[in-house]
PDB file of C-alpha atoms in Angstrom:
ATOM      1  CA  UNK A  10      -9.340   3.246  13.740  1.00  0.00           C
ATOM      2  CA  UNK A  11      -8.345   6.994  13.611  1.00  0.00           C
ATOM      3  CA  UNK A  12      -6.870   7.369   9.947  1.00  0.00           C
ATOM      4  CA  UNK A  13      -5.744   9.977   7.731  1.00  0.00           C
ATOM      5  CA  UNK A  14      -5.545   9.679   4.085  1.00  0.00           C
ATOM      6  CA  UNK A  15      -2.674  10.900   2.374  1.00  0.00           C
ATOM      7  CA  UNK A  16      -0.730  10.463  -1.334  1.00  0.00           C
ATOM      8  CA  UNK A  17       2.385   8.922  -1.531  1.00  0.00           C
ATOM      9  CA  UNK A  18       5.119   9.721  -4.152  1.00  0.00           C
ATOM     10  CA  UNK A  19       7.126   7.087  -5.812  1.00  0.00           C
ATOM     11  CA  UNK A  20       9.331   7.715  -8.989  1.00  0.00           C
ATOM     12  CA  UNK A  21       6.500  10.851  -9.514  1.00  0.00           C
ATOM     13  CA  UNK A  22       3.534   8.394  -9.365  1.00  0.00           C
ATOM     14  CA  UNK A  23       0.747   8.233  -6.818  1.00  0.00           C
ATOM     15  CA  UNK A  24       0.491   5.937  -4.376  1.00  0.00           C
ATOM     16  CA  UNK A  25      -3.331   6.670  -2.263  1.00  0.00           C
ATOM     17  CA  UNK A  26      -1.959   5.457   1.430  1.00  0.00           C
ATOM     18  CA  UNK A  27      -3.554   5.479   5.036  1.00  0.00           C
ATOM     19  CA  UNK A  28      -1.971   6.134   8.321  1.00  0.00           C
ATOM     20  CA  UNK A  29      -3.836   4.306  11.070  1.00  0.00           C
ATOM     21  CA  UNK A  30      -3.117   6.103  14.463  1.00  0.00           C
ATOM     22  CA  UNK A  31      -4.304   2.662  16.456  1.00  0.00           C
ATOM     23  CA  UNK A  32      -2.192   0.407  14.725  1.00  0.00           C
ATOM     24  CA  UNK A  33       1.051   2.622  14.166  1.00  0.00           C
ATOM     25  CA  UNK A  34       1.242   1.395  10.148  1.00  0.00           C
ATOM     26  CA  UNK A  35       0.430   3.033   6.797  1.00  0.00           C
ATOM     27  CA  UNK A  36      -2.137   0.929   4.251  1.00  0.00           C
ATOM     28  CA  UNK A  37      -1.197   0.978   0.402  1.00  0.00           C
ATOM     29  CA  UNK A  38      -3.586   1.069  -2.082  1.00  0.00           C
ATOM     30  CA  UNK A  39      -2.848  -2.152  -3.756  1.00  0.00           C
ATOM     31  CA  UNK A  40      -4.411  -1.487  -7.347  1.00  0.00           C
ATOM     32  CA  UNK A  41      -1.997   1.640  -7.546  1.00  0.00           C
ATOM     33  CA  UNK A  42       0.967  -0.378  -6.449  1.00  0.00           C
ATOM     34  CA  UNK A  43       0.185  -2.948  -9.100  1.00  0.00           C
ATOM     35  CA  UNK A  44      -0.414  -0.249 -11.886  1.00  0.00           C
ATOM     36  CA  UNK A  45       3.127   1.262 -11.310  1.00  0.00           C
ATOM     37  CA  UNK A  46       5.367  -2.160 -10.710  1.00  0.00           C
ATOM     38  CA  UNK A  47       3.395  -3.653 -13.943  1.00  0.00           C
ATOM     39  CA  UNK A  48       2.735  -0.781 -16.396  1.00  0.00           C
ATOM     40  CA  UNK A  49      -0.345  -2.481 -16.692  1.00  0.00           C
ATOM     41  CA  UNK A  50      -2.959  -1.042 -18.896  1.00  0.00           C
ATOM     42  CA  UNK A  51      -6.069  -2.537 -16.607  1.00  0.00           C
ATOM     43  CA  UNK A  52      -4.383  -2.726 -13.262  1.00  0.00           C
ATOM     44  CA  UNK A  53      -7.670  -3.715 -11.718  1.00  0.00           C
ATOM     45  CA  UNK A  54      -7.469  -6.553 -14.003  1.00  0.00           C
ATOM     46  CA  UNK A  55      -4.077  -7.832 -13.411  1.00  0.00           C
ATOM     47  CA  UNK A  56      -4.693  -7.105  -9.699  1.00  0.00           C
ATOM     48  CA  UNK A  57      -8.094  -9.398 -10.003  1.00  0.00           C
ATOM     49  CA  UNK A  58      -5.735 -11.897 -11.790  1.00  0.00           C
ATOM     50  CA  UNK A  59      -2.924 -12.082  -9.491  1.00  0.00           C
ATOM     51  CA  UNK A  60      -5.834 -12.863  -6.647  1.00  0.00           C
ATOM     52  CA  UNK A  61      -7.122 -16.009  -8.146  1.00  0.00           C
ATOM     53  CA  UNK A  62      -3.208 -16.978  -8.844  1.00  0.00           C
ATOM     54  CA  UNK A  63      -2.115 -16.259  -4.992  1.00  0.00           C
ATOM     55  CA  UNK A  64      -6.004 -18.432  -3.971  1.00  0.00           C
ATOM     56  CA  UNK A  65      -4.859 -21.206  -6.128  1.00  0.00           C
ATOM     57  CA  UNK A  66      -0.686 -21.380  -4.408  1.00  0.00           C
ATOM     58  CA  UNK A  67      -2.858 -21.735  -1.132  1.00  0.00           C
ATOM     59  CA  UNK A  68      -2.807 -17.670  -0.360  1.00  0.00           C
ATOM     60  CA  UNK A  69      -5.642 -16.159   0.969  1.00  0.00           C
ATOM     61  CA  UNK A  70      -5.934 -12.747  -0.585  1.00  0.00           C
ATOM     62  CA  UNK A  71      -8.407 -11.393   2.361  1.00  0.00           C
ATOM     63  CA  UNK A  72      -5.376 -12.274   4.895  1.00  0.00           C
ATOM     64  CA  UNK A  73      -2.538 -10.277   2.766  1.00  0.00           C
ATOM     65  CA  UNK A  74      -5.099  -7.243   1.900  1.00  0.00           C
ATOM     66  CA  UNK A  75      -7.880  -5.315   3.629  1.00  0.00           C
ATOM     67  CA  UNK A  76     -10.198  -3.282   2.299  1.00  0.00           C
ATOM     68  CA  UNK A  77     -10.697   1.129   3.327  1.00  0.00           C
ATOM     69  CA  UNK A  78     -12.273   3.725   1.940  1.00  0.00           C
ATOM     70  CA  UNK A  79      -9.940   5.809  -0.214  1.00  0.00           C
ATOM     71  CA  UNK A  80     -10.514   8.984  -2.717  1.00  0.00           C
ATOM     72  CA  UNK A  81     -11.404   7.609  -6.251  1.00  0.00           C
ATOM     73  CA  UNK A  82     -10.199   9.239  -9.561  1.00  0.00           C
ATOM     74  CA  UNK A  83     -13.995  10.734  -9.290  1.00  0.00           C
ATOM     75  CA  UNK A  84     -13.546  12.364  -5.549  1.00  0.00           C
ATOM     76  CA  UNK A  85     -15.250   9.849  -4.130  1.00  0.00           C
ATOM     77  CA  UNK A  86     -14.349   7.773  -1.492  1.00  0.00           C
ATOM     78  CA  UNK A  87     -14.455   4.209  -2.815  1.00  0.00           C
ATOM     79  CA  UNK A  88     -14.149   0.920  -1.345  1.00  0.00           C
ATOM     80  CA  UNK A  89     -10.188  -0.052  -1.910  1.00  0.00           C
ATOM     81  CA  UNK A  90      -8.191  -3.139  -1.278  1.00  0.00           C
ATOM     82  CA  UNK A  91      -5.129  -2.001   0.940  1.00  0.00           C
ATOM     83  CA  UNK A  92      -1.946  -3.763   2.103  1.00  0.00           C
ATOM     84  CA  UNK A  93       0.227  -2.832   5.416  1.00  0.00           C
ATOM     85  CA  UNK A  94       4.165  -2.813   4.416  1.00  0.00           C
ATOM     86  CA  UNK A  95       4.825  -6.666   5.519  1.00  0.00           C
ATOM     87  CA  UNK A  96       1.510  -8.077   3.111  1.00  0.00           C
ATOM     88  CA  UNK A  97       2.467  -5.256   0.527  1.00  0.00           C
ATOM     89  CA  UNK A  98       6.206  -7.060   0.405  1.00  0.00           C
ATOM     90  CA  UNK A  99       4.397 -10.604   0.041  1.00  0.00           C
ATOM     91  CA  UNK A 100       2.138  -9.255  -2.737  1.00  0.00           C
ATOM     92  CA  UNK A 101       5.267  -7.924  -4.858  1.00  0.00           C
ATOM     93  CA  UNK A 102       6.799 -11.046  -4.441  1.00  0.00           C
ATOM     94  CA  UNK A 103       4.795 -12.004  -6.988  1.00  0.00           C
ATOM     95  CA  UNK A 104       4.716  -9.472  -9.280  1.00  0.00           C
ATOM     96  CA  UNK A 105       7.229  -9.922 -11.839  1.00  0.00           C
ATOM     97  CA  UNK A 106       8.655  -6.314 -12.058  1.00  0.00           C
ATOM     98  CA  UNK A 107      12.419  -4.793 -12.419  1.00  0.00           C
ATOM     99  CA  UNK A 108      10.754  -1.953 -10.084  1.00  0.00           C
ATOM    100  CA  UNK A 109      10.069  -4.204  -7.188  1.00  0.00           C
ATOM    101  CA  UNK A 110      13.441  -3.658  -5.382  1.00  0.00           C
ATOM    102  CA  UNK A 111      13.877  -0.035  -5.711  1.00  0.00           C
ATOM    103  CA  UNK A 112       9.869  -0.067  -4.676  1.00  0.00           C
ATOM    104  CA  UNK A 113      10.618  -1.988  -0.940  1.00  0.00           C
ATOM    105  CA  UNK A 114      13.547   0.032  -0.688  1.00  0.00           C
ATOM    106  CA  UNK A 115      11.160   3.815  -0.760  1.00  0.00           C
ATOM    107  CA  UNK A 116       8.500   1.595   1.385  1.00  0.00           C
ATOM    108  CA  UNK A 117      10.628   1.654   3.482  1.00  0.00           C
ATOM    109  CA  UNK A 118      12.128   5.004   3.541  1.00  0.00           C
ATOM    110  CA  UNK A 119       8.356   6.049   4.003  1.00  0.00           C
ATOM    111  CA  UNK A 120       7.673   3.833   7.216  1.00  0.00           C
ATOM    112  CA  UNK A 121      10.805   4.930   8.765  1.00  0.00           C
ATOM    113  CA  UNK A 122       9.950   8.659   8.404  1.00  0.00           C
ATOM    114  CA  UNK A 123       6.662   8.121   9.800  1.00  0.00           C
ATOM    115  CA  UNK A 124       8.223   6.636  12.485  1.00  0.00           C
ATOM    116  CA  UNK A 125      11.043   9.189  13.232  1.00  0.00           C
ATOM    117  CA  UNK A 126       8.221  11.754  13.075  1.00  0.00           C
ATOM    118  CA  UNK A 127       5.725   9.619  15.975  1.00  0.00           C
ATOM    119  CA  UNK A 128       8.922   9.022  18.287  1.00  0.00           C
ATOM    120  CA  UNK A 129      10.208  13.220  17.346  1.00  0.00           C
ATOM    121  CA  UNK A 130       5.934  13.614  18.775  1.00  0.00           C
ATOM    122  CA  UNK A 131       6.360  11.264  21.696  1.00  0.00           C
ATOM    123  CA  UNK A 132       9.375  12.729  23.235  1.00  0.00           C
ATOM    124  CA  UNK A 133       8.004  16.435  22.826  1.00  0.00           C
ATOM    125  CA  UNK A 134       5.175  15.356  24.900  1.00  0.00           C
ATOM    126  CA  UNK A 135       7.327  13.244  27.221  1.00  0.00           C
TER     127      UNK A 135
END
């Protein structure tokens, strides 16, 4: 997987995100998307929460996340769970938040830039 790490901006916060070359798709972190859509204090918490929830409606949290190495708070690079855009939409679903439209609506935005941009690439090298 060739990847490249990048931060996301939505409503000013930061959203840690990975383009993966192979697979054409960006990867959210899910613990940051969870700490702005809930305001949560402990969004590893509510995140570790809303994974036993999902387990017990039947949801397998390893087949709506992944896991990649992303930059910590600390500069590391840390084990993180990650979401594409389509298991990102079925984790908001159940995340009780005014901010979950407006949130889809900028994921989006940012998939179809990144797709303008590869198709702007493609044709320059066609």
């Amino acid at each position: 997987m060739t990847k490249k790490n990048q931060i996301q901006l939505f409503d000013k916060n930061k959203i840690r995100t990975v383009w993966d070359n192979d697979t054409e798709e960006w990867y959210f972190s899910v613990i940051d998307v969870v700490e702005i859509l809930t305001d949560s204090p402990d969004a590893k918490r509510y995140w570790s929460v809303l994974k036993s929830r999902l387990k017990k409606e039947g949801v397998e949290p390893t087949t709506i996340c992944s896991t990649l190495k992303l930059p910590a708070a600390d500069g590391k690079m840390r084990m993180t769970d990650v979401a594409t855009c389509e298991q990102l939409f079925r984790i908001i679903q159940s995340l009780p938040s005014p901010k979950a439209e407006p949130f889809k609506q900028w994921m989006a935005e940012v998939a179809a830039t990144r797709i303008m941009r590869l198709q702007t690439k493609y044709n320059m090298i066609a």
